[in-house]
Tab-separated table of C-alpha atoms in Angstrom:
chain	number	residue	atom	x	y	z
A	27	CYS	CA	-10.615	-4.481	-16.288
A	28	ASN	CA	-9.014	-6.312	-19.356
A	29	PRO	CA	-7.603	-4.777	-21.091
A	30	CYS	CA	-6.394	-2.823	-18.163
A	31	LEU	CA	-2.521	-2.353	-19.080
A	32	SER	CA	-1.702	0.152	-21.966
A	33	SER	CA	1.390	1.281	-22.404
A	34	SER	CA	3.848	3.360	-24.671
A	35	THR	CA	7.657	4.303	-25.198
A	36	THR	CA	8.009	8.156	-25.854
A	37	THR	CA	11.171	9.631	-26.967
A	38	THR	CA	11.566	13.138	-26.625
A	39	THR	CA	14.371	15.204	-28.100
A	40	THR	CA	15.530	18.288	-27.202
A	41	THR	CA	17.772	20.702	-29.260
A	42	THR	CA	18.976	24.398	-27.839
A	43	THR	CA	20.248	26.264	-30.918
A	44	THR	CA	22.174	28.705	-28.351
A	45	THR	CA	24.249	25.845	-27.651
A	46	THR	CA	24.160	22.537	-29.288
A	47	THR	CA	22.652	20.097	-26.637
A	48	THR	CA	20.511	17.025	-27.490
A	49	THR	CA	18.893	15.237	-24.579
A	50	THR	CA	17.171	12.110	-25.313
A	51	THR	CA	14.718	11.036	-22.442
A	52	THR	CA	13.087	7.311	-23.096
A	53	ALA	CA	10.047	6.777	-20.538
A	54	THR	CA	7.406	4.017	-20.490
A	55	THR	CA	3.852	5.581	-19.910
A	56	VAL	CA	1.125	3.602	-18.170
A	57	THR	CA	-2.145	4.198	-18.693
A	58	PRO	CA	-5.242	2.884	-17.099
A	59	SER	CA	-7.882	2.070	-20.023
A	60	SER	CA	-10.372	1.106	-17.325
A	61	GLY	CA	-10.797	1.052	-13.230
A	62	CYS	CA	-8.080	-1.673	-12.534
A	63	ALA	CA	-4.626	-1.274	-11.268
A	64	THR	CA	-1.700	-0.256	-13.368
A	65	ILE	CA	1.805	-0.799	-12.651
A	66	ALA	CA	4.400	0.616	-14.429
A	67	SER	CA	7.441	-1.011	-12.045
A	68	ALA	CA	7.249	-1.999	-8.394
A	69	SER	CA	7.971	1.631	-7.147
A	70	ASP	CA	5.402	3.140	-9.741
A	71	ILE	CA	1.779	2.111	-9.872
A	72	LEU	CA	-0.888	4.518	-11.205
A	73	PHE	CA	-4.473	4.337	-10.393
A	74	THR	CA	-7.503	6.102	-12.358
A	75	THR	CA	-7.108	9.249	-9.899
A	76	ARG	CA	-3.467	9.370	-11.149
A	77	THR	CA	-2.110	8.709	-7.645
A	78	GLY	CA	1.461	7.153	-7.737
A	79	ILE	CA	2.263	4.668	-5.229
A	80	SER	CA	5.553	3.490	-3.902
A	81	LEU	CA	6.402	0.227	-1.793
A	82	SER	CA	9.644	-0.838	-0.004
A	83	GLY	CA	10.513	-4.125	1.561
A	84	ALA	CA	13.333	-6.104	1.046
A	85	GLY	CA	11.430	-8.942	-0.356
A	86	LEU	CA	9.991	-6.972	-3.599
A	87	ARG	CA	11.308	-9.009	-6.867
A	88	GLY	CA	9.653	-6.384	-9.628
A	89	THR	CA	6.853	-7.160	-11.846
A	90	SER	CA	5.077	-9.791	-13.923
A	91	THR	CA	1.724	-10.613	-15.183
A	92	SER	CA	-0.693	-12.974	-13.991
A	93	ASP	CA	-4.026	-14.229	-14.442
A	94	LEU	CA	-6.830	-12.410	-11.886
A	95	THR	CA	-9.727	-13.957	-13.247
A	96	GLY	CA	-11.877	-15.939	-11.593
A	97	ALA	CA	-14.149	-16.070	-8.116
A	98	ASP	CA	-11.490	-15.057	-6.082
A	99	PHE	CA	-11.084	-11.339	-7.982
A	100	ALA	CA	-14.427	-11.352	-9.625
A	101	PRO	CA	-15.668	-7.803	-7.847
A	102	CYS	CA	-12.541	-6.151	-9.565
A	103	GLY	CA	-13.684	-7.539	-12.926
A	104	CYS	CA	-9.973	-8.006	-13.773
A	105	GLY	CA	-8.204	-9.863	-16.447
A	106	THR	CA	-4.742	-10.655	-16.988
A	107	GLU	CA	-2.808	-8.172	-15.125
A	108	SER	CA	0.665	-6.791	-14.066
A	109	VAL	CA	1.544	-7.818	-10.372
A	110	ILE	CA	4.262	-7.464	-7.924
A	111	SER	CA	6.304	-10.509	-7.203
A	112	VAL	CA	6.859	-10.203	-3.543
A	113	VAL	CA	8.976	-13.233	-1.398
A	114	ALA	CA	6.968	-14.915	1.241
A	115	GLY	CA	7.130	-13.574	4.500
A	116	THR	CA	8.000	-10.022	3.248
A	117	ASN	CA	7.324	-6.900	5.157
A	118	ILE	CA	5.855	-4.134	2.744
A	119	ASP	CA	5.145	-0.572	3.487
A	120	ILE	CA	2.816	0.877	0.949
A	121	THR	CA	2.784	4.665	0.280
A	122	THR	CA	0.296	6.880	-1.471
A	123	SER	CA	1.359	10.259	-3.436
A	124	LYS	CA	-1.975	11.576	-2.477
A	125	PRO	CA	-4.833	10.773	0.116
A	126	VAL	CA	-6.571	8.014	-1.500
A	127	ASN	CA	-10.562	7.477	-0.557
A	128	GLY	CA	-9.611	3.556	-0.056
A	129	LEU	CA	-7.035	1.112	-1.464
A	130	PHE	CA	-7.935	-2.547	-3.047
A	131	LEU	CA	-5.393	-5.338	-2.196
A	132	ILE	CA	-5.511	-7.795	-4.774
A	133	ALA	CA	-3.473	-10.998	-3.654
A	134	GLN	CA	-2.520	-14.119	-5.083
A	135	TYR	CA	-0.526	-17.179	-4.453
A	136	TRP	CA	-0.258	-15.994	-0.833
A	137	ARG	CA	1.361	-19.008	0.651
A	138	GLY	CA	-0.281	-21.594	3.562
A	139	ALA	CA	1.737	-24.199	1.522
A	140	SER	CA	5.429	-24.488	1.100
A	141	GLY	CA	6.474	-22.440	4.443
A	142	GLY	CA	3.210	-21.741	5.955
A	143	PRO	CA	1.102	-20.790	7.686
A	144	TYR	CA	1.783	-16.674	7.702
A	145	THR	CA	0.397	-14.293	9.328
A	146	TYR	CA	-0.131	-10.611	7.671
A	147	THR	CA	-0.515	-8.203	10.322
A	148	PHE	CA	-1.558	-4.348	9.094
A	149	ASP	CA	-1.508	-1.085	10.446
A	150	ARG	CA	-4.992	-0.441	9.944
A	151	TYR	CA	-8.652	-1.929	9.643
A	152	PHE	CA	-9.255	-3.784	6.213
A	153	GLU	CA	-12.270	-5.611	4.907
A	154	ARG	CA	-12.219	-8.917	2.858
A	155	VAL	CA	-14.013	-7.995	-0.217
A	156	SER	CA	-13.950	-11.745	-2.007
A	157	GLY	CA	-11.431	-14.752	-1.568
A	158	PHE	CA	-9.427	-16.097	1.071
A	159	SER	CA	-12.259	-18.590	1.731
A	160	SER	CA	-9.919	-20.754	3.722
A	161	VAL	CA	-7.931	-17.895	6.453
A	162	THR	CA	-8.443	-16.722	9.830
A	163	ILE	CA	-9.420	-12.577	9.541
A	164	ALA	CA	-9.087	-10.672	12.887
A	165	THR	CA	-10.797	-7.013	12.019
A	166	ALA	CA	-9.962	-5.726	15.630
A	167	GLY	CA	-6.845	-4.860	16.151
A	168	PRO	CA	-4.613	-5.679	15.684
A	169	TYR	CA	-5.746	-6.363	12.027
A	170	SER	CA	-4.340	-9.559	10.525
A	171	LEU	CA	-5.231	-12.361	7.893
A	172	THR	CA	-3.516	-16.047	8.828
A	173	THR	CA	-3.259	-18.707	6.151
A	174	THR	CA	-3.835	-22.000	6.624
A	175	ALA	CA	-0.863	-24.622	6.175
A	176	SER	CA	-2.339	-26.440	3.308
A	177	ASP	CA	-3.303	-23.918	0.497
A	178	TYR	CA	-2.444	-21.086	-1.210
A	179	HIS	CA	-4.542	-18.399	-1.098
A	180	ASN	CA	-6.293	-15.870	-3.234
A	181	GLY	CA	-8.294	-12.633	-2.568
A	182	VAL	CA	-9.139	-9.125	-2.584
A	183	LEU	CA	-8.524	-6.904	0.475
A	184	TYR	CA	-10.350	-3.603	0.831
A	185	PHE	CA	-8.758	-0.678	3.135
A	186	PRO	CA	-11.134	2.284	3.533
A	187	GLY	CA	-9.499	5.741	3.387
A	188	PRO	CA	-9.086	8.242	3.529
A	189	LEU	CA	-5.107	6.776	3.495
A	190	THR	CA	-1.886	7.799	2.177
A	191	SER	CA	0.158	4.553	3.806
A	192	ILE	CA	-0.945	0.662	5.154
A	193	SER	CA	1.936	-1.279	6.654
A	194	MET	CA	2.085	-4.737	6.663
A	195	ALA	CA	4.246	-7.314	8.571
A	196	ALA	CA	4.637	-11.032	7.792
A	197	SER	CA	5.273	-13.727	10.072
A	198	GLY	CA	6.205	-16.958	8.740
A	199	SER	CA	9.465	-18.979	7.325
A	200	SER	CA	11.253	-16.943	5.434
A	201	GLN	CA	11.377	-18.306	1.913
A	202	SER	CA	12.301	-17.777	-2.015
A	203	SER	CA	8.943	-18.196	-3.322
A	204	LEU	CA	6.843	-15.904	-4.685
A	205	GLN	CA	3.242	-14.674	-4.065
A	206	TYR	CA	1.642	-11.664	-6.128
A	207	ILE	CA	0.105	-8.236	-5.211
A	208	THR	CA	-1.576	-5.257	-7.159
A	209	PHE	CA	-3.644	-2.448	-5.993
A	210	THR	CA	-6.406	-0.806	-7.426
A	211	ASP	CA	-8.538	2.337	-6.305
A	212	TYR	CA	-11.823	1.155	-7.880
A	213	CYS	CA	-13.750	-2.201	-7.784
A	214	PRO	CA	-16.948	-2.058	-9.821
A	215	GLY	CA	-18.255	-5.060	-8.010
A	216	PHE	CA	-17.261	-3.795	-4.439
A	217	VAL	CA	-20.610	-1.704	-2.568
């Protein structure tokens, strides 16, 4: 997965000779160089299938980079990746631009300590791929993950498809602490 993210800035100039009009557009293009999630912004994530994804929730705080190596993330083979910063306790709606066969949610620093425990309830079935060793998972509806109050939690969840949306409701004390999420449609170590 590393390097997963390559970006370039493209400037396009269009000149029309009938009327002298010049339009300049600057955009950042993010292209995956392997199967890992790639993020251009909190509202535009591109996957290997070129599926766009949008997120909505009051606690989204933009993108950052984080080290996603180690046993908790090993099946996805990630390195230092772009992640979305999310305020702990935020409800999030995730929508893809077209159906995907499955979606991996990669989570880092999900709160247990500093205001936990938290319960994250999803509107659809999911499986734990890796990490999340000290959480409680309910995989018979309602589908939820509950953190312990003494740790920060890392791991990967898989939502089988086809799907176009996932809703996550978080309960626990609202606070300003950030935790990270990112997504991918391909995790080579998951069978």
